[in-house]
Structures are given as C-alpha cells and as structure tokens.
CSV table of C-alpha atoms in Angstrom, one decimal:
chain,number,residue,atom,x,y,z
A,1,UNK,CA,-73.6,-5.2,179.2
A,2,UNK,CA,-76.7,-5.8,181.3
A,3,UNK,CA,-78.3,-8.1,178.7
A,4,UNK,CA,-75.1,-10.1,178.5
A,5,UNK,CA,-75.0,-10.4,182.3
A,6,UNK,CA,-78.6,-11.7,182.3
A,7,UNK,CA,-77.7,-14.4,179.8
A,8,UNK,CA,-74.4,-15.3,181.6
A,9,UNK,CA,-74.5,-18.9,182.9
A,10,UNK,CA,-71.5,-18.4,185.2
A,11,UNK,CA,-73.4,-17.6,188.4
A,12,UNK,CA,-70.8,-15.8,190.4
A,13,UNK,CA,-70.3,-12.1,190.7
A,14,UNK,CA,-68.4,-10.9,193.7
A,15,UNK,CA,-68.1,-7.2,192.8
A,16,UNK,CA,-69.8,-4.8,190.4
A,17,UNK,CA,-69.8,-1.0,190.3
A,18,UNK,CA,-71.2,1.6,187.9
A,19,UNK,CA,-72.4,5.1,188.1
A,20,UNK,CA,-75.8,4.0,189.5
A,21,UNK,CA,-74.9,1.4,192.1
A,22,UNK,CA,-72.2,-0.8,193.6
A,23,UNK,CA,-72.6,-4.4,194.7
A,24,UNK,CA,-69.8,-5.9,196.7
A,25,UNK,CA,-69.4,-9.0,198.9
A,26,UNK,CA,-70.4,-6.8,201.9
A,27,UNK,CA,-73.6,-5.4,200.2
A,28,UNK,CA,-76.7,-7.1,201.7
A,29,UNK,CA,-79.2,-4.3,201.1
A,30,UNK,CA,-79.7,-1.9,198.2
A,31,UNK,CA,-82.2,0.8,199.2
A,32,UNK,CA,-83.6,3.9,197.7
A,33,UNK,CA,-81.6,3.5,194.5
A,34,UNK,CA,-82.8,5.8,191.8
A,35,UNK,CA,-81.8,6.1,188.3
A,36,UNK,CA,-82.7,8.2,185.3
A,37,UNK,CA,-81.6,5.6,182.7
A,38,UNK,CA,-83.6,2.5,181.9
A,39,UNK,CA,-80.3,0.8,181.0
A,40,UNK,CA,-79.2,1.0,184.7
A,41,UNK,CA,-82.1,-1.3,185.6
A,42,UNK,CA,-80.8,-3.9,183.1
A,43,UNK,CA,-77.3,-3.6,184.6
A,44,UNK,CA,-78.7,-4.1,188.1
A,45,UNK,CA,-80.7,-7.1,187.0
A,46,UNK,CA,-77.6,-8.6,185.4
A,47,UNK,CA,-75.6,-8.1,188.5
A,48,UNK,CA,-78.5,-9.4,190.7
A,49,UNK,CA,-78.7,-12.6,188.8
A,50,UNK,CA,-75.4,-13.9,190.1
A,51,UNK,CA,-75.0,-11.9,193.3
A,52,UNK,CA,-74.9,-14.0,196.4
A,53,UNK,CA,-75.0,-11.5,199.2
A,54,UNK,CA,-77.9,-9.1,198.6
A,55,UNK,CA,-81.0,-10.0,200.7
A,56,UNK,CA,-83.1,-6.8,200.3
A,57,UNK,CA,-83.7,-4.7,197.2
A,58,UNK,CA,-85.7,-1.4,197.4
A,59,UNK,CA,-86.2,0.3,194.0
A,60,UNK,CA,-89.2,2.3,195.1
A,61,UNK,CA,-90.1,5.7,193.6
A,62,UNK,CA,-87.9,4.9,190.5
A,63,UNK,CA,-90.2,6.2,187.8
A,64,UNK,CA,-88.1,4.9,184.8
A,65,UNK,CA,-88.6,1.4,186.0
A,66,UNK,CA,-91.9,0.3,184.4
A,67,UNK,CA,-92.9,-3.1,183.1
A,68,UNK,CA,-89.6,-3.5,181.1
A,69,UNK,CA,-87.6,-3.1,184.4
A,70,UNK,CA,-89.9,-5.5,186.2
A,71,UNK,CA,-89.2,-8.2,183.5
A,72,UNK,CA,-85.5,-7.8,183.9
A,73,UNK,CA,-85.6,-7.9,187.7
A,74,UNK,CA,-88.0,-10.9,187.7
A,75,UNK,CA,-85.7,-12.7,185.2
A,76,UNK,CA,-82.8,-12.2,187.6
A,77,UNK,CA,-84.8,-13.3,190.6
A,78,UNK,CA,-85.6,-16.6,189.0
A,79,UNK,CA,-82.0,-17.6,189.6
A,80,UNK,CA,-81.1,-15.5,192.6
A,81,UNK,CA,-81.1,-17.6,195.9
A,82,UNK,CA,-80.4,-14.8,198.4
A,83,UNK,CA,-82.9,-12.0,197.9
A,84,UNK,CA,-85.8,-12.2,200.4
A,85,UNK,CA,-87.4,-8.8,200.0
A,86,UNK,CA,-88.2,-6.6,197.0
A,87,UNK,CA,-89.9,-3.2,197.2
A,88,UNK,CA,-91.1,-1.7,193.9
A,89,UNK,CA,-93.5,0.9,195.3
A,90,UNK,CA,-94.5,3.7,192.8
A,91,UNK,CA,-92.3,2.5,190.0
A,92,UNK,CA,-94.8,2.8,187.1
A,93,UNK,CA,-95.6,-0.9,187.0
A,94,UNK,CA,-98.5,-2.3,185.0
A,95,UNK,CA,-100.3,-5.6,184.6
A,96,UNK,CA,-97.2,-7.2,183.0
A,97,UNK,CA,-95.4,-7.0,186.3
A,98,UNK,CA,-97.9,-9.5,187.7
A,99,UNK,CA,-97.0,-11.9,185.0
A,100,UNK,CA,-93.3,-11.4,185.3
A,101,UNK,CA,-93.1,-11.8,189.1
A,102,UNK,CA,-95.5,-14.7,189.0
A,103,UNK,CA,-93.2,-16.5,186.7
A,104,UNK,CA,-90.2,-15.7,188.9
A,105,UNK,CA,-91.9,-16.9,192.1
A,106,UNK,CA,-92.5,-20.3,190.5
A,107,UNK,CA,-88.8,-21.0,190.7
A,108,UNK,CA,-87.4,-18.7,193.4
A,109,UNK,CA,-87.6,-20.3,196.8
A,110,UNK,CA,-86.1,-17.5,198.9
A,111,UNK,CA,-88.4,-14.4,198.2
A,112,UNK,CA,-90.6,-13.8,201.2
A,113,UNK,CA,-91.8,-10.2,200.5
A,114,UNK,CA,-92.8,-8.4,197.3
A,115,UNK,CA,-94.1,-4.9,197.6
A,116,UNK,CA,-95.8,-3.6,194.4
A,117,UNK,CA,-97.9,-1.0,196.1
A,118,UNK,CA,-98.7,2.4,194.6
A,119,UNK,CA,-98.5,1.2,191.0
A,120,UNK,CA,-101.9,2.2,189.7
A,121,UNK,CA,-101.1,0.3,186.4
A,122,UNK,CA,-101.4,-3.0,188.2
A,123,UNK,CA,-105.1,-3.8,188.0
A,124,UNK,CA,-107.2,-6.9,188.3
A,125,UNK,CA,-105.5,-8.5,185.3
A,126,UNK,CA,-102.0,-8.1,186.8
A,127,UNK,CA,-103.1,-9.3,190.3
A,128,UNK,CA,-104.8,-12.3,188.8
A,129,UNK,CA,-101.8,-13.1,186.6
A,130,UNK,CA,-99.6,-13.1,189.7
A,131,UNK,CA,-102.0,-15.2,191.8
A,132,UNK,CA,-102.5,-17.8,189.0
A,133,UNK,CA,-98.7,-18.3,188.8
A,134,UNK,CA,-98.1,-18.8,192.6
A,135,UNK,CA,-97.1,-22.4,193.0
A,136,UNK,CA,-99.1,-24.7,195.3
A,137,UNK,CA,-97.5,-25.2,198.7
A,138,UNK,CA,-95.7,-21.8,198.6
A,139,UNK,CA,-94.4,-20.9,202.0
A,140,UNK,CA,-94.9,-17.5,203.5
A,141,UNK,CA,-94.9,-14.7,200.9
A,142,UNK,CA,-96.1,-11.2,201.7
A,143,UNK,CA,-97.6,-9.4,198.7
A,144,UNK,CA,-98.6,-5.7,198.8
A,145,UNK,CA,-100.7,-4.2,196.1
A,146,UNK,CA,-102.2,-1.3,198.1
A,147,UNK,CA,-102.5,2.3,197.0
A,148,UNK,CA,-102.1,5.5,199.0
C-alpha cells in the first residue's frame, strides 16, 4: 500500500489512519512516532507525499528507520509542499541518507530544517553528498549533523 501511495499521481489525501499513525486535515505535526515495522515508514511516506497540512515531522529515535526509510521519506518530500521541519535524530541513518535528502532538497522549496544528528552512520561521504546536491541560491535551511 505504501509503495502504491508513493507512486500515486493524484496528490490529495485528506485522511489516512493505520495502527502506527493518523493523518487528518487537522494534523500539522507528527512527533515522536515510533514503529517496529519498516513497512510503516513506507506507509507514512506514501501518505506524506500527498498530505497538505503536515508542517513538522519528528521520527527521532526510530531505530527501524535506516537508509531505506530515508529514501522513502525523501521521495515523498520531493513533492510535499507543506513540511518545513524534519527531525530524524538517532534513526540509524547512513551515508545514503545524505544522497536521498540532497536529491529531495533540489526540488522541495518549503523545507527549512533537517535534523540528522546522532546518526553515526552518516560520515564525510554522506555529508558531502548532501552538500553537493544543495541547489545554488537555496534559502534558509538548517542542517544538523551533530552527535551527542
């Protein structure tokens, strides 16, 4: 279902609920969502792709996330025009996350904060991949790669 939602070209989703989360027209922030199933991240990304109300997404401390989850979220962010802040602290990300979010930032014009801190797997290669993909003339974007 999540994969189908990511490929869906109809970009309107007013309500979506499953065991892991709920997005409604009133939902503007999704914080401290944790899941034990990687498939839940794919569902969330599919819903995020066409959601028009969410402005902040915090998936921190979600250890099943990893680079596969970052690819799905980044793919959704390419088309999402409302999310301004994403926190993915301590989610098991690696260098591929830098590539994925770098590609997403090329087309997303609303994201202003991306927190990838406490992901020891993001090294110089991932940071460089993200930096190389930042478009010239990018407005204000706060990036956090720090470690505790």
